[in-house]
PDB file of C-alpha atoms in Angstrom:
ATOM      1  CA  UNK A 586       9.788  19.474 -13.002  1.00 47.00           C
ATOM      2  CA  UNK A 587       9.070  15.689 -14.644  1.00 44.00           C
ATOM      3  CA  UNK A 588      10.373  14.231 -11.432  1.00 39.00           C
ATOM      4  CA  UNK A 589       8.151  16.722  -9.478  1.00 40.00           C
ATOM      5  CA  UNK A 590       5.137  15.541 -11.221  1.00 40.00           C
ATOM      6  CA  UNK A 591       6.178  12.169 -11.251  1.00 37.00           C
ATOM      7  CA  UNK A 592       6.304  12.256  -7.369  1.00 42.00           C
ATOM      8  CA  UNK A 593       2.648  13.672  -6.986  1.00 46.00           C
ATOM      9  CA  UNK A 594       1.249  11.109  -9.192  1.00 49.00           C
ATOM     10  CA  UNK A 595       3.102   8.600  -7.026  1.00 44.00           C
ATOM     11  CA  UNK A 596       1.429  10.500  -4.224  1.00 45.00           C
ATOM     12  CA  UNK A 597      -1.824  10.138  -5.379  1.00 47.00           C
ATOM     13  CA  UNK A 598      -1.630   6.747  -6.116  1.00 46.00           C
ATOM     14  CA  UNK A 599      -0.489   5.833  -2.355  1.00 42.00           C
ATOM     15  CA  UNK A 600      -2.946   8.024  -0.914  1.00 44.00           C
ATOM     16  CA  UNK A 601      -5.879   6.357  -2.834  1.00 44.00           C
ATOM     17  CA  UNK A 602      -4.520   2.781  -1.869  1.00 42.00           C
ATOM     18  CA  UNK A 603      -4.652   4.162   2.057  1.00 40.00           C
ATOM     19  CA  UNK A 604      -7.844   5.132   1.377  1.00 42.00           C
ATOM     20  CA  UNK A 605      -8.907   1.066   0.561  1.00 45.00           C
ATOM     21  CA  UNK A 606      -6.743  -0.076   3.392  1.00 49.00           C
ATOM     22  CA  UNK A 607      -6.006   2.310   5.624  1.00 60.00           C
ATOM     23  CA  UNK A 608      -2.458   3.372   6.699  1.00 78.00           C
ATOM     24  CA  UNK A 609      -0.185   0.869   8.145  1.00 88.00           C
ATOM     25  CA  UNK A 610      -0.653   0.327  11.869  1.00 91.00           C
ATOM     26  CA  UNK A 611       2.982  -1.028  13.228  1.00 89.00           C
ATOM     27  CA  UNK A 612       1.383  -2.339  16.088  1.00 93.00           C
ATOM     28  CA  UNK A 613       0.696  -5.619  14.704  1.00 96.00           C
ATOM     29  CA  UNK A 614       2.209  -9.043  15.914  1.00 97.00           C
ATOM     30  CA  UNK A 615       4.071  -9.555  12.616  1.00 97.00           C
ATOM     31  CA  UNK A 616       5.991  -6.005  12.612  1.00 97.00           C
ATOM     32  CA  UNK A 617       6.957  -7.495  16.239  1.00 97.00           C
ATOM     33  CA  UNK A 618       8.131 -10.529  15.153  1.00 97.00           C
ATOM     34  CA  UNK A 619      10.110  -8.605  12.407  1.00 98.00           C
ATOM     35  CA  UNK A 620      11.460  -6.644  15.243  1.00 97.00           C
ATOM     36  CA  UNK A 621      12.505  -9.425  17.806  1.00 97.00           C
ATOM     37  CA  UNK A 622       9.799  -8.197  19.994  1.00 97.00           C
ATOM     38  CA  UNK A 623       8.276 -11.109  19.978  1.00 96.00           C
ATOM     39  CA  UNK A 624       9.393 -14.457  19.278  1.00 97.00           C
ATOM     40  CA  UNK A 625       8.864 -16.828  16.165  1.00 98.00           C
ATOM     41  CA  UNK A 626       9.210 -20.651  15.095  1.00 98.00           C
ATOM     42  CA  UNK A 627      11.167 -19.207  12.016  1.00 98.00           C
ATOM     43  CA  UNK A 628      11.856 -21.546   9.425  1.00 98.00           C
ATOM     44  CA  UNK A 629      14.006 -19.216   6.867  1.00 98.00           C
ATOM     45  CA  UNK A 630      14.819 -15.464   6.578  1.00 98.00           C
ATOM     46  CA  UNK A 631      15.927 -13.313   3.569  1.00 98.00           C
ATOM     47  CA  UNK A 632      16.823  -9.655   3.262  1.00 97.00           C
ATOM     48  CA  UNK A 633      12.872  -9.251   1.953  1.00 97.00           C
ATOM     49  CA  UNK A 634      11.162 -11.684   3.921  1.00 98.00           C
ATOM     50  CA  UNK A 635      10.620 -14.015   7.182  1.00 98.00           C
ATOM     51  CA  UNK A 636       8.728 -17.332   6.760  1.00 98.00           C
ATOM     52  CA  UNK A 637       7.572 -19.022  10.381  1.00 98.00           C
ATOM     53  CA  UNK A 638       5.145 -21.030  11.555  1.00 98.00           C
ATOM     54  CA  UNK A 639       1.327 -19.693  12.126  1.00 98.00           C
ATOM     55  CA  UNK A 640       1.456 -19.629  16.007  1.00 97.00           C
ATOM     56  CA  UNK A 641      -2.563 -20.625  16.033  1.00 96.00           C
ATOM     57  CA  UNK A 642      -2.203 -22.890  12.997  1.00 97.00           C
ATOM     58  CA  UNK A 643      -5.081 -24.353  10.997  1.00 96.00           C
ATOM     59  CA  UNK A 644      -3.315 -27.818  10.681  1.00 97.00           C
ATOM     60  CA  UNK A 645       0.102 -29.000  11.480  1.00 98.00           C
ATOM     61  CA  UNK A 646       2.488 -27.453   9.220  1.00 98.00           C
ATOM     62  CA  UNK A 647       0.658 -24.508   8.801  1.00 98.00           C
ATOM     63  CA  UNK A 648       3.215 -21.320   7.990  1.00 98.00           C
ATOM     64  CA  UNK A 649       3.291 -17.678   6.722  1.00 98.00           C
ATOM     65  CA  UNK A 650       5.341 -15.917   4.562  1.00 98.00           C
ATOM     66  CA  UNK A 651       5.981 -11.880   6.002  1.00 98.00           C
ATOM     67  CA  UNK A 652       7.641  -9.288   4.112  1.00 98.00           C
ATOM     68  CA  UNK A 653       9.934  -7.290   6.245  1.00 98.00           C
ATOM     69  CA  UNK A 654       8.505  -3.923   4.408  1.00 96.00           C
ATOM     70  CA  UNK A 655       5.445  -2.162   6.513  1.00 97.00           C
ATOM     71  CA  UNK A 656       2.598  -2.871   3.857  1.00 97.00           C
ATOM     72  CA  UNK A 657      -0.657  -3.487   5.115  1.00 96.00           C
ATOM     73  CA  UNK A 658      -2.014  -5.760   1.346  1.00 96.00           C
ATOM     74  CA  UNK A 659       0.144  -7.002  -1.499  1.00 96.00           C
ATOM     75  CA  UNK A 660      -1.574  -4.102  -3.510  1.00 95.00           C
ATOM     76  CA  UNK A 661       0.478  -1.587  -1.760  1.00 95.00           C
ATOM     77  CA  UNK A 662       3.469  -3.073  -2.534  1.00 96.00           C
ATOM     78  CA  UNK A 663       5.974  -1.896  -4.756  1.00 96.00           C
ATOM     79  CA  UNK A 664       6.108  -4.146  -7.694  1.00 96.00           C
ATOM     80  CA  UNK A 665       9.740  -5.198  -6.984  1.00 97.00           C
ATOM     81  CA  UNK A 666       9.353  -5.903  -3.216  1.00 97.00           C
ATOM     82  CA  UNK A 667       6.302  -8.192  -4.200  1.00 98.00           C
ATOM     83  CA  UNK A 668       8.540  -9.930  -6.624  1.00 98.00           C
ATOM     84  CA  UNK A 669      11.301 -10.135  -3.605  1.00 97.00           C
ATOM     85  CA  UNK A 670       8.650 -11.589  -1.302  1.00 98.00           C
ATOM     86  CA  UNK A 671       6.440 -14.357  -4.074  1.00 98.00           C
ATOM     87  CA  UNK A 672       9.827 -15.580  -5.314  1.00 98.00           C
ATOM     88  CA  UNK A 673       9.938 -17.160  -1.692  1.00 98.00           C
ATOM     89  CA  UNK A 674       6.858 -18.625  -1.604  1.00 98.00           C
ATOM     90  CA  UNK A 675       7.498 -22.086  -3.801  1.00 98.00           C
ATOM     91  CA  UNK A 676      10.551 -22.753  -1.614  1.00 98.00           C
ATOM     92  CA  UNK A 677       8.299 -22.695   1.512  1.00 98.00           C
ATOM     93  CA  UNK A 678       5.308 -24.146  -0.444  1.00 98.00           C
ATOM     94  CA  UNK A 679       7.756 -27.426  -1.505  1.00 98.00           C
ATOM     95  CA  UNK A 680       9.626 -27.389   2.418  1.00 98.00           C
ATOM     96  CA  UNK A 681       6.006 -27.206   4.285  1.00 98.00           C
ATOM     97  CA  UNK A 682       5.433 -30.579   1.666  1.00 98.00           C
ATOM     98  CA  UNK A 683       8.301 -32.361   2.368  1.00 98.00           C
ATOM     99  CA  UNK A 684       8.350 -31.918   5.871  1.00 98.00           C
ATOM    100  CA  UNK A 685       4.001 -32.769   6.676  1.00 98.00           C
ATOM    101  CA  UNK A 686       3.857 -35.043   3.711  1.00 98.00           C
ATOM    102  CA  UNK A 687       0.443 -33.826   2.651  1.00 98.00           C
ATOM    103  CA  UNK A 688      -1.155 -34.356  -0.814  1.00 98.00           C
ATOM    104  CA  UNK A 689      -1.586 -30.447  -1.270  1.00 97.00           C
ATOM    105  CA  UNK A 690      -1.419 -26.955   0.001  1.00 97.00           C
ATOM    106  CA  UNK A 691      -3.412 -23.617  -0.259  1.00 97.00           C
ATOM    107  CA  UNK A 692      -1.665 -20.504  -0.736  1.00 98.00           C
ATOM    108  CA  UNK A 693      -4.105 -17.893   0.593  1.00 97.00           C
ATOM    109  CA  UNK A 694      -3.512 -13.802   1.387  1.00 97.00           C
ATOM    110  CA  UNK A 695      -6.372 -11.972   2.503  1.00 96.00           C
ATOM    111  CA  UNK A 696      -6.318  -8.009   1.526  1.00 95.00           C
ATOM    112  CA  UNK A 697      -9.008  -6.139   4.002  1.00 94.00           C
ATOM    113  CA  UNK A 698     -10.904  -6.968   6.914  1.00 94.00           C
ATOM    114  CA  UNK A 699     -13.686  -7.902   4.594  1.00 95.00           C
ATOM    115  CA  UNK A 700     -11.293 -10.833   3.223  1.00 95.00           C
ATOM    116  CA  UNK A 701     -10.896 -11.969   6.269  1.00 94.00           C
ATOM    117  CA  UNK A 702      -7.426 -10.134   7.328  1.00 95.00           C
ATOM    118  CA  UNK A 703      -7.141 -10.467  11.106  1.00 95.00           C
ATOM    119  CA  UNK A 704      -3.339  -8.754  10.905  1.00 96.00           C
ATOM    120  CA  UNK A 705      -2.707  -5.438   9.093  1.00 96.00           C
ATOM    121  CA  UNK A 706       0.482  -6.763   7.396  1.00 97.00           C
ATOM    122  CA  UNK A 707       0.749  -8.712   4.383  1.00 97.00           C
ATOM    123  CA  UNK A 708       0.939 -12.525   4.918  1.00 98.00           C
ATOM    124  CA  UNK A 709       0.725 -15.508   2.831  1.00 98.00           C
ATOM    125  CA  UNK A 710      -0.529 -18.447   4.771  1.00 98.00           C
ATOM    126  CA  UNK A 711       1.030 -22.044   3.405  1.00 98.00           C
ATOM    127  CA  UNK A 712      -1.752 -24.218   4.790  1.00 98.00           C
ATOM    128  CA  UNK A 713      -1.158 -28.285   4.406  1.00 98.00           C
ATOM    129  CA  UNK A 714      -4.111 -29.985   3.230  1.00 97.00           C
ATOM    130  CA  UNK A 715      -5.112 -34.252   2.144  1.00 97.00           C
ATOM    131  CA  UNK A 716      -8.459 -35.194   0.451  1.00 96.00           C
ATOM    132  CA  UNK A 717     -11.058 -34.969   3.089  1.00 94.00           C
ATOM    133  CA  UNK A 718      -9.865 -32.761   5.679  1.00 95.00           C
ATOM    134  CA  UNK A 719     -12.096 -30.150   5.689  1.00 92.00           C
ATOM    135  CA  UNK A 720     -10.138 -27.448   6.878  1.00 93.00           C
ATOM    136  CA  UNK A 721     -10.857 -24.824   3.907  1.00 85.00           C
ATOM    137  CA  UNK A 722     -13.887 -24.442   2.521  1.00 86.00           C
ATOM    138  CA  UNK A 723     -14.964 -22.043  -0.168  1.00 86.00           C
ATOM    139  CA  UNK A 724     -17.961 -21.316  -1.285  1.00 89.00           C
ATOM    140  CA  UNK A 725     -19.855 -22.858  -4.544  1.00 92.00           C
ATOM    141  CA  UNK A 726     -19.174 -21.406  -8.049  1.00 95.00           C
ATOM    142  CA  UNK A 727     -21.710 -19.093  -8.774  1.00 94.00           C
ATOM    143  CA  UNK A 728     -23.144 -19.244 -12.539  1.00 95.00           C
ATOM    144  CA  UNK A 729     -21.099 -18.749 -15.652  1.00 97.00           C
ATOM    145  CA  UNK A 730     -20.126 -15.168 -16.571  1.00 96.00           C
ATOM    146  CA  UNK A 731     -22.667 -13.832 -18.961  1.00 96.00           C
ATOM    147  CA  UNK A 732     -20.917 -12.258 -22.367  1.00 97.00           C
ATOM    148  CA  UNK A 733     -22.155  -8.531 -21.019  1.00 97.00           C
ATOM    149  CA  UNK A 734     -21.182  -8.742 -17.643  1.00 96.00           C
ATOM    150  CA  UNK A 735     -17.842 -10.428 -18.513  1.00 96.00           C
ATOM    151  CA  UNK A 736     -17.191  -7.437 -20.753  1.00 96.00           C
ATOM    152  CA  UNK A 737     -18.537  -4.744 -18.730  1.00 97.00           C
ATOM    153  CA  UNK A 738     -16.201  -5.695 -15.286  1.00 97.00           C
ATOM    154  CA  UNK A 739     -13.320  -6.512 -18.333  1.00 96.00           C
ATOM    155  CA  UNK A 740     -13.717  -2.761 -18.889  1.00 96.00           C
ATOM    156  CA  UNK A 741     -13.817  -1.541 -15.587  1.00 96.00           C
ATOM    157  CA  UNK A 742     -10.638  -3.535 -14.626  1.00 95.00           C
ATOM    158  CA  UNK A 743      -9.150  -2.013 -17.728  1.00 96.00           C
ATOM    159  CA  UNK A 744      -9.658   0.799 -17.022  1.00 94.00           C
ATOM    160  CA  UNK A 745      -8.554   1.142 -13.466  1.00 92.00           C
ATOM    161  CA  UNK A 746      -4.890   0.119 -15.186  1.00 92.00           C
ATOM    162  CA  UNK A 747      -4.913   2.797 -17.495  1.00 91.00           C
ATOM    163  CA  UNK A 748      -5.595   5.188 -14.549  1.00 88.00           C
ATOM    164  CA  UNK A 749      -2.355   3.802 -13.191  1.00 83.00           C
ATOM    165  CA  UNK A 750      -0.098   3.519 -15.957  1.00 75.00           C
TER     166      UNK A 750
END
């Protein structure tokens, strides 16, 4: 019985993360590449993960790091394949470093369409970047958090772990 109603909490917890994201669509380029449908400049594989270079890259250098489970964002992720997957990324961070020789690097994953996510599978790009370059931009800080607000999106946050613990 425990085990029953620890599966339909699990249920409801993956049904309301399809509901952000919507379910996985395996028809994406990265679930081919995972596949050998299509091919890859791969520059290392593990049992949890594939890191290769961004076929359309930003800069040279540019790579991605691609878990070999069918998640669409990292928040769908069990916590354990997440771990299997970011314990990769300062290897490839340090190797994308030595071999372009630039003075820094963004790490970037976009979760939803409205971030920006162009492929329904998680990705971290490793994007190569000196002073100057102008090939991120962000947007301005906006003004300091206010004491109420702080506290009032502290609480939501909060509380939205509760819900899942």
């Amino acid at each position: 019985l425990l085990l029953l109603l620890l599966f339909a909490e699990m249920s409801k917890a993956v049904q309301s993360i399809i509901k952000l994201v919507g379910e996985y669509n395996a028809d994406n380029v990265f679930r081919k590449i995972l596949d050998g449908a299509i091919p890859c400049y791969k520059i290392f594989e593990t049992d949890s993960c594939i890191a290769i270079l961004d076929a359309f890259p930003m800069v040279r250098g540019h790579s991605l790091l691609i878990p070999k489970g069918n998640f669409t964002t990292i928040a769908e992720m069990p916590p354990d394949e997440a771990a299997s997957l970011l314990k990769e990324l300062p290897r490839l961070t340090r190797a994308v470093q030595a071999a372009t020789g630039c003075e820094a690097v963004n790490v970037v994953t976009n979760c939803g369409t409205a971030a920006g996510q162009i492929v329904p599978h998680v990705h971290f790009h490793v994007i190569p970047r000196n002073k100057g370059d102008g090939v991120v931009k962000y947007a301005a800080s906006g003004d300091m958090l206010t004491e109420d607000t702080g506290n009032e999106v502290l609480a939501a946050i909060q509380k939205g772990l509760e819900q899942e613990e």
